[in-house]
Amino acid sequence: MSPVMELASSQEGHEESNNDRLDMIHHMDPMATSLSLPSETLLTAAVSLKDQVVQMTWRGQQGMGMGMDPTVYTGLLGTAFTCLRSYEATGSQQDLLLSAEIVDTCAVVARASSRHVTFLCGGGGVYAIGAVVANYRGDHQRRDLFSSLFLEVAQEGALPVGPEEGGFGMSYDLLYGRAGFLWAALFLNKHLGEETVPRELLMPVVDAVLAGGRAGASDNTACPLMYRWHGTRYWGAANGLAGILQVLLHFPLPREDVEDVKGTLRYMMSNRFPHSGNYPSSEGNPRDKLVQWSHGATGMAITLCKASEVFPDDREFRDAAIEAGEVVWKNGLVKKVGLADGVAGNAYAFLSLYRLTGESIYEERAKAFASSLYHNARKLMTVGNSRGADHGYSLFQGLAGTACLWFDLLAPENSRFPGYEM
């Protein structure tokens, strides 16, 4: 049985203690197997793992009805996204049809709940992916339907409301807030055309995000923008500064706004942990522990790569991106498997650096992490997820993210972190 097929097999007897196994995984040398996966093997592994994700999250769960999780982050829509990524890599019409079927199921649930409007955790993701999949299939009627449903989401009254008008009710973060809505709109416009979601709808939301950041930083003159999520000033990609700045960097901003974005990045860069170079998970947090997409150097490396692309004359952002990538590499293999807080997510930092610099060392580092996942993903999923297999096959906390990574490594120059890079 191949390592990939073993991913779906039942857990074997506990010959080692959890602590011993965690220690073994964390200290494995990823370079030991970095050159062992030719493209043919990687493609076969990616398709096989995608099929397992579909089996575990869709084919065996179709009776869940309204109780299922319809999100990209931990739910069924992440499976649709994985099938879409598989189609883009392989041209499989079956994967495209499967993605469309899953989106339709998610859309029924999304229509019944308008709690969130983001790509990762809300209706914005359902309708954006639905429109893109329909467009690939040449189904213009469904493409236009999903686009119209997205535009309904865009009419959410709280989106463009700034703090001066009491606009603190909706959060600003990528996972649940306004940045997450804007990312969904960017995704739709990238695939269907720049004015699919009109600029006149988006820029007031961008302005509200900037105004909210200035209000949140009013008691900290050193940092131009700051946001709170549930009372905490997070720095990470999911709920904090890195994710919000990543989105803002995709929009044409006037000079004053550009300087605030740059100033916030510089503030973060100057407040790294001095010994490790890692980034705090939140403002003033002294714990130097997390190196992942959600918190720490991984998400910042990717955001700084984008900043370097947008501001090529500011060498400091490129240098800081490279330094953050070194933090990820030196930290080694983390104890989980997913995009949010695991090995797959950390590998994408190297792919971002590869696209930025063109240096092959970053492609090799991404392949090294991917190779370790190929040989150890089931073990990582078992011992690294205290909740067992609750989200073991999801996009951000499970193996679907690994499948996307493997697909992306087939053409690393075109790779994009799902739900984060455009």
Coordinates of C-alpha atoms in Angstrom, one line a residue:
M1 CA 0.0 0.0 0.0
S2 CA 1.4 3.4 -1.0
P3 CA 1.9 6.2 1.6
V4 CA -1.0 8.1 0.0
M5 CA -3.4 5.2 0.1
E6 CA -2.4 4.7 3.7
L7 CA -3.8 8.1 4.6
A8 CA -7.3 6.7 4.6
S9 CA -6.5 3.5 6.4
S10 CA -7.4 3.0 10.0
Q11 CA -5.1 4.0 12.8
E12 CA -2.6 1.3 13.7
G13 CA -1.7 0.3 17.2
H14 CA 0.0 2.8 19.5
E15 CA 3.5 1.4 19.6
E16 CA 4.9 4.8 20.6
S17 CA 3.7 7.4 23.0
N18 CA 2.1 10.5 21.5
N19 CA 5.0 12.6 22.8
D20 CA 7.6 10.4 21.2
R21 CA 5.7 10.5 17.9
L22 CA 5.3 14.3 18.0
D23 CA 9.0 14.7 18.7
M24 CA 9.8 12.4 15.8
I25 CA 7.6 14.3 13.4
H26 CA 8.8 17.7 14.5
H27 CA 12.5 16.9 14.1
M28 CA 12.3 15.0 10.8
D29 CA 14.8 16.3 8.3
P30 CA 12.6 17.4 5.4
M31 CA 15.5 17.6 3.0
A32 CA 16.1 13.9 3.4
T33 CA 13.2 13.2 0.9
S34 CA 13.1 16.5 -0.9
L35 CA 14.0 15.0 -4.3
S36 CA 12.1 11.8 -4.1
L37 CA 8.8 12.9 -5.7
P38 CA 8.9 13.3 -9.5
S39 CA 6.0 15.1 -11.0
E40 CA 4.2 11.9 -12.0
T41 CA 4.2 10.7 -8.5
L42 CA 3.1 14.0 -7.1
L43 CA 0.2 14.2 -9.6
T44 CA -0.9 10.6 -8.8
A45 CA -0.7 11.4 -5.1
A46 CA -2.7 14.7 -5.4
V47 CA -5.5 13.0 -7.4
S48 CA -5.7 10.1 -5.0
L49 CA -5.8 12.3 -2.0
K50 CA -8.4 14.5 -3.6
D51 CA -10.5 11.4 -4.2
Q52 CA -10.2 10.5 -0.5
V53 CA -11.3 14.0 0.5
V54 CA -14.3 13.7 -1.7
Q55 CA -15.2 10.3 -0.3
M56 CA -14.9 11.4 3.3
T57 CA -16.6 14.8 3.1
W58 CA -19.1 14.4 0.3
R59 CA -20.0 10.9 -0.9
G60 CA -20.4 9.6 2.6
Q61 CA -22.1 12.8 4.0
Q62 CA -24.8 13.7 1.4
G63 CA -27.5 13.1 3.9
M64 CA -26.4 15.7 6.4
G65 CA -28.7 18.4 5.0
M66 CA -28.9 21.8 6.7
G67 CA -26.6 20.6 9.5
M68 CA -23.5 20.5 7.4
D69 CA -20.7 23.0 7.4
P70 CA -20.8 24.9 4.0
T71 CA -17.6 26.9 4.4
V72 CA -14.3 26.8 2.5
Y73 CA -12.4 26.9 5.8
T74 CA -13.4 23.6 7.5
G75 CA -16.5 22.6 5.5
L76 CA -17.8 21.1 2.3
L77 CA -17.0 24.1 0.2
G78 CA -13.4 23.4 0.8
T79 CA -13.9 20.1 -1.1
A80 CA -15.5 22.0 -4.0
F81 CA -12.4 24.3 -4.0
T82 CA -10.1 21.3 -4.0
C83 CA -12.0 19.8 -7.0
L84 CA -11.7 23.1 -8.8
R85 CA -8.0 23.2 -8.1
S86 CA -7.8 19.6 -9.5
Y87 CA -9.6 20.6 -12.6
E88 CA -7.3 23.6 -13.2
A89 CA -4.3 21.2 -12.8
T90 CA -5.6 18.2 -14.8
G91 CA -8.5 19.4 -17.0
S92 CA -10.8 16.7 -15.5
Q93 CA -14.4 17.6 -16.4
Q94 CA -15.5 15.1 -13.7
D95 CA -13.9 17.2 -11.1
L96 CA -15.5 20.3 -12.4
L97 CA -18.9 18.7 -12.4
L98 CA -18.3 17.4 -8.9
S99 CA -17.3 20.9 -7.7
A100 CA -20.5 22.3 -9.2
E101 CA -22.7 19.7 -7.5
I102 CA -21.0 20.4 -4.1
V103 CA -21.4 24.2 -4.6
D104 CA -25.1 23.8 -5.3
T105 CA -25.5 21.9 -2.0
C106 CA -23.6 24.6 -0.1
A107 CA -25.6 27.3 -1.7
V108 CA -28.9 25.9 -0.2
V109 CA -27.4 26.2 3.3
A110 CA -25.8 29.6 2.6
R111 CA -29.1 31.1 1.4
A112 CA -30.6 30.1 4.8
S113 CA -28.0 31.9 6.8
S114 CA -26.4 35.3 6.0
R115 CA -24.3 35.4 9.1
H116 CA -21.0 35.8 7.3
V117 CA -20.1 37.3 3.9
T118 CA -16.5 36.2 3.5
F119 CA -14.8 33.8 1.1
L120 CA -13.5 31.4 3.8
C121 CA -16.5 31.3 6.1
G122 CA -19.5 32.9 4.4
G123 CA -21.9 33.2 1.4
G124 CA -19.3 35.2 -0.5
G125 CA -17.2 32.1 -1.0
V126 CA -20.1 30.0 -2.0
Y127 CA -21.3 32.4 -4.7
A128 CA -17.8 33.3 -5.9
I129 CA -16.7 29.7 -6.4
G130 CA -20.1 28.9 -7.9
A131 CA -19.8 31.6 -10.5
V132 CA -16.3 30.6 -11.4
V133 CA -17.1 26.9 -11.7
A134 CA -20.2 27.7 -13.8
N135 CA -18.1 29.9 -16.1
Y136 CA -15.5 27.1 -16.6
R137 CA -18.4 24.8 -17.5
G138 CA -19.8 27.3 -20.0
D139 CA -23.0 27.5 -18.0
H140 CA -23.7 31.2 -18.4
Q141 CA -27.1 31.1 -16.8
R142 CA -25.7 29.7 -13.5
R143 CA -22.7 31.9 -13.7
D144 CA -25.0 35.0 -13.9
L145 CA -27.2 33.6 -11.1
F146 CA -24.2 33.1 -8.7
S147 CA -22.8 36.5 -9.7
S148 CA -26.2 38.1 -8.9
L149 CA -26.3 36.3 -5.5
F150 CA -22.8 37.6 -4.8
L151 CA -23.9 41.2 -5.6
E152 CA -26.7 40.7 -3.1
V153 CA -24.1 39.9 -0.5
A154 CA -22.2 43.1 -1.6
Q155 CA -25.3 45.1 -0.7
E156 CA -24.9 44.2 3.0
G157 CA -25.4 47.6 4.6
A158 CA -22.7 47.2 7.2
L159 CA -19.8 46.6 4.7
P160 CA -19.1 50.3 3.8
V161 CA -19.9 51.8 7.2
G162 CA -16.9 53.5 8.8
P163 CA -16.2 53.9 12.5
E164 CA -17.4 57.5 12.4
E165 CA -20.9 56.1 11.6
G166 CA -20.7 53.4 14.2
G167 CA -19.3 50.8 11.9
F168 CA -17.7 48.6 14.5
G169 CA -20.4 46.0 14.4
M170 CA -18.9 44.0 11.5
S171 CA -15.3 42.8 12.0
Y172 CA -12.5 43.7 9.6
D173 CA -10.6 40.4 9.4
L174 CA -10.2 37.9 6.6
L175 CA -11.9 34.9 8.2
Y176 CA -15.2 36.6 9.2
G177 CA -15.1 40.3 8.3
R178 CA -14.8 42.9 5.6
A179 CA -11.4 41.9 4.3
G180 CA -12.8 38.4 3.7
F181 CA -15.6 39.9 1.6
L182 CA -13.2 41.9 -0.4
W183 CA -11.0 38.8 -1.1
A184 CA -14.1 37.0 -2.4
A185 CA -14.8 40.0 -4.7
L186 CA -11.2 40.0 -5.9
F187 CA -11.4 36.2 -6.7
L188 CA -14.6 36.8 -8.7
N189 CA -13.2 39.7 -10.6
K190 CA -10.0 37.8 -11.4
H191 CA -11.8 35.0 -13.0
L192 CA -14.8 36.8 -14.6
G193 CA -13.5 40.3 -15.3
E194 CA -12.5 43.3 -13.3
E195 CA -15.9 44.9 -13.1
T196 CA -17.9 41.8 -12.2
V197 CA -18.2 43.3 -8.8
P198 CA -18.0 47.1 -9.6
R199 CA -15.3 49.2 -8.1
E200 CA -17.9 51.6 -6.9
L201 CA -19.2 48.9 -4.6
L202 CA -15.7 47.8 -3.4
M203 CA -13.9 51.1 -2.7
P204 CA -16.3 52.3 0.0
V205 CA -15.6 49.0 1.8
V206 CA -11.8 49.5 1.4
D207 CA -12.2 53.0 2.8
A208 CA -14.2 51.6 5.8
V209 CA -11.5 49.1 6.5
L210 CA -8.8 51.8 6.4
A211 CA -10.9 54.1 8.6
G212 CA -11.5 51.3 11.1
G213 CA -7.8 50.6 11.3
R214 CA -7.0 54.2 12.0
A215 CA -9.6 54.4 14.7
G216 CA -8.3 51.2 16.2
A217 CA -4.7 52.6 16.2
S218 CA -5.7 55.9 17.7
D219 CA -4.0 55.1 21.0
N220 CA -0.9 53.8 19.4
T221 CA 0.8 56.5 17.4
A222 CA 3.6 54.2 16.2
C223 CA 1.3 52.0 14.1
P224 CA -1.1 53.6 11.6
L225 CA -3.6 50.7 11.4
M226 CA -4.8 48.3 14.1
Y227 CA -7.8 46.1 14.5
R228 CA -9.5 44.1 17.2
W229 CA -11.1 40.8 16.9
H230 CA -13.0 39.8 20.0
G231 CA -11.1 42.4 21.9
T232 CA -7.6 41.2 20.9
R233 CA -5.3 43.0 18.5
Y234 CA -4.3 40.1 16.4
W235 CA -1.4 40.2 13.9
G236 CA -1.9 37.0 12.0
A237 CA -3.5 36.2 8.6
A238 CA -6.8 34.7 9.8
N239 CA -8.1 37.4 12.2
G240 CA -5.5 40.1 12.2
L241 CA -3.2 42.6 10.5
A242 CA -1.4 40.3 8.1
G243 CA -4.6 39.1 6.4
I244 CA -6.2 42.6 6.3
L245 CA -3.0 44.1 4.8
Q246 CA -2.8 41.3 2.3
V247 CA -6.2 42.3 0.9
L248 CA -5.6 46.0 1.0
L249 CA -2.4 45.5 -1.1
H250 CA -4.6 44.4 -4.0
F251 CA -6.4 47.7 -4.4
P252 CA -5.2 51.0 -5.9
L253 CA -4.9 53.3 -3.0
P254 CA -4.1 57.1 -2.7
R255 CA -0.8 58.1 -1.3
E256 CA -2.0 58.7 2.3
D257 CA -3.5 55.2 2.4
V258 CA -0.4 53.6 0.9
E259 CA 1.8 55.2 3.5
D260 CA -0.5 53.8 6.3
V261 CA -0.2 50.3 4.8
K262 CA 3.6 50.6 4.6
G263 CA 3.8 52.1 8.0
T264 CA 1.9 49.3 9.5
L265 CA 4.1 46.7 7.9
R266 CA 7.2 48.5 9.1
Y267 CA 5.8 48.6 12.6
M268 CA 5.3 44.9 12.5
M269 CA 8.7 44.3 11.1
S270 CA 10.4 46.4 13.8
N271 CA 8.5 44.5 16.5
R272 CA 9.5 41.0 15.6
F273 CA 10.9 38.8 18.3
P274 CA 14.6 39.7 18.4
H275 CA 16.1 36.2 18.8
S276 CA 13.9 34.2 16.4
G277 CA 12.7 36.8 14.0
N278 CA 9.2 35.4 14.4
Y279 CA 6.1 37.7 14.6
P280 CA 3.8 37.9 17.7
S281 CA 0.4 36.4 17.4
S282 CA -1.1 39.6 18.8
E283 CA -0.1 43.1 20.0
G284 CA 2.1 42.8 23.1
N285 CA 2.0 39.0 23.3
P286 CA 5.4 37.8 24.6
R287 CA 4.9 34.2 23.6
D288 CA 7.2 33.2 20.7
K289 CA 5.6 29.9 19.9
L290 CA 3.5 29.9 16.7
V291 CA 5.0 29.7 13.2
Q292 CA 2.0 29.1 10.9
W293 CA -0.3 30.9 8.5
S294 CA -2.8 31.8 11.2
H295 CA -0.2 33.3 13.5
G296 CA 3.4 34.1 13.0
A297 CA 6.0 34.2 10.3
T298 CA 4.3 32.1 7.6
G299 CA 1.4 34.5 7.0
M300 CA 3.7 37.5 7.2
A301 CA 6.1 36.0 4.7
I302 CA 3.3 35.7 2.2
T303 CA 2.0 39.2 2.9
L304 CA 5.5 40.7 2.7
C305 CA 6.0 39.0 -0.7
K306 CA 2.8 40.8 -1.9
A307 CA 4.1 44.1 -0.5
S308 CA 7.4 43.6 -2.3
E309 CA 5.5 43.0 -5.5
V310 CA 3.4 46.1 -5.1
F311 CA 6.3 48.3 -3.8
P312 CA 9.3 47.0 -5.7
D313 CA 11.4 50.0 -4.9
D314 CA 11.1 49.4 -1.1
R315 CA 13.7 46.7 -0.7
E316 CA 13.0 46.3 3.0
F317 CA 9.8 44.4 2.3
R318 CA 11.6 41.9 0.1
D319 CA 14.3 41.5 2.7
A320 CA 11.7 41.0 5.5
A321 CA 9.8 38.4 3.4
I322 CA 13.1 36.4 2.9
E323 CA 13.8 36.7 6.7
A324 CA 10.3 35.4 7.5
G325 CA 10.8 32.5 5.2
E326 CA 14.0 31.6 7.0
V327 CA 12.0 31.6 10.3
V328 CA 9.6 29.1 8.7
W329 CA 12.4 26.9 7.5
K330 CA 14.4 26.9 10.7
N331 CA 11.3 26.1 12.7
G332 CA 11.0 22.8 10.8
L333 CA 8.0 20.6 10.5
V334 CA 5.1 21.7 12.7
K335 CA 2.8 19.2 14.3
K336 CA -0.3 19.6 12.1
V337 CA -1.1 19.0 8.5
G338 CA -3.4 21.8 7.3
L339 CA -3.1 25.2 5.6
A340 CA -4.1 27.1 8.7
D341 CA -1.6 25.8 11.2
G342 CA 0.3 23.0 9.6
V343 CA 3.0 21.8 7.2
A344 CA 1.0 22.5 4.0
G345 CA 0.4 26.1 4.9
N346 CA 4.0 26.7 5.8
A347 CA 5.1 25.2 2.4
Y348 CA 3.2 28.0 0.7
A349 CA 5.5 30.6 2.2
F350 CA 8.3 29.1 0.2
L351 CA 6.2 29.0 -3.0
S352 CA 5.5 32.7 -2.5
L353 CA 9.2 33.4 -2.1
Y354 CA 10.0 31.3 -5.2
R355 CA 7.6 33.4 -7.3
L356 CA 9.1 36.6 -5.8
T357 CA 12.8 35.8 -6.2
G358 CA 12.9 33.1 -8.8
E359 CA 15.5 31.3 -6.6
S360 CA 15.2 27.5 -6.8
I361 CA 16.1 27.0 -3.1
Y362 CA 12.5 28.0 -2.2
E363 CA 11.0 25.6 -4.7
E364 CA 13.1 22.8 -3.1
R365 CA 12.1 23.8 0.4
A366 CA 8.4 23.6 -0.6
K367 CA 9.0 20.2 -2.2
A368 CA 10.8 19.1 0.9
F369 CA 7.8 19.9 3.1
A370 CA 5.5 18.3 0.5
S371 CA 7.6 15.2 0.5
S372 CA 7.4 14.9 4.2
L373 CA 3.6 15.2 3.9
Y374 CA 3.6 12.5 1.3
H375 CA 5.3 10.1 3.8
N376 CA 3.8 11.3 7.0
A377 CA 0.5 13.1 6.5
R378 CA -1.7 10.5 8.2
K379 CA 0.5 10.4 11.2
L380 CA 0.6 14.2 11.4
M381 CA -3.2 14.4 11.1
T382 CA -3.7 11.8 13.8
V383 CA -1.3 13.2 16.5
G384 CA -1.5 16.8 15.6
N385 CA -5.3 17.2 15.7
S386 CA -6.6 16.8 19.3
R387 CA -10.1 16.6 17.9
G388 CA -9.2 13.6 15.8
A389 CA -10.8 13.6 12.4
D390 CA -13.5 16.3 13.0
H391 CA -11.9 18.4 10.3
G392 CA -9.3 15.9 9.1
Y393 CA -10.2 16.2 5.4
S394 CA -11.0 19.9 5.4
L395 CA -9.2 22.5 3.3
F396 CA -7.6 24.6 6.1
Q397 CA -7.3 22.1 9.0
G398 CA -7.0 18.8 7.1
L399 CA -5.8 16.9 4.1
A400 CA -7.6 18.8 1.4
G401 CA -5.0 21.6 1.8
T402 CA -2.2 19.0 1.2
A403 CA -3.9 18.0 -2.1
C404 CA -4.0 21.6 -3.2
L405 CA -0.3 22.0 -2.3
W406 CA 0.6 18.9 -4.4
F407 CA -1.4 20.2 -7.3
D408 CA 0.3 23.6 -7.0
L409 CA 3.8 22.0 -7.0
L410 CA 3.2 20.7 -10.5
A411 CA 3.5 24.4 -11.7
P412 CA 5.0 26.3 -8.7
E413 CA 5.3 29.5 -10.7
N414 CA 1.5 29.6 -10.8
S415 CA 0.9 28.5 -7.2
R416 CA -1.4 30.4 -4.9
F417 CA -2.3 29.9 -1.2
P418 CA -6.0 29.0 -1.3
G419 CA -8.2 31.8 -0.1
Y420 CA -5.2 34.1 0.5
E421 CA -3.2 34.7 -2.6
M422 CA -4.8 35.9 -5.8

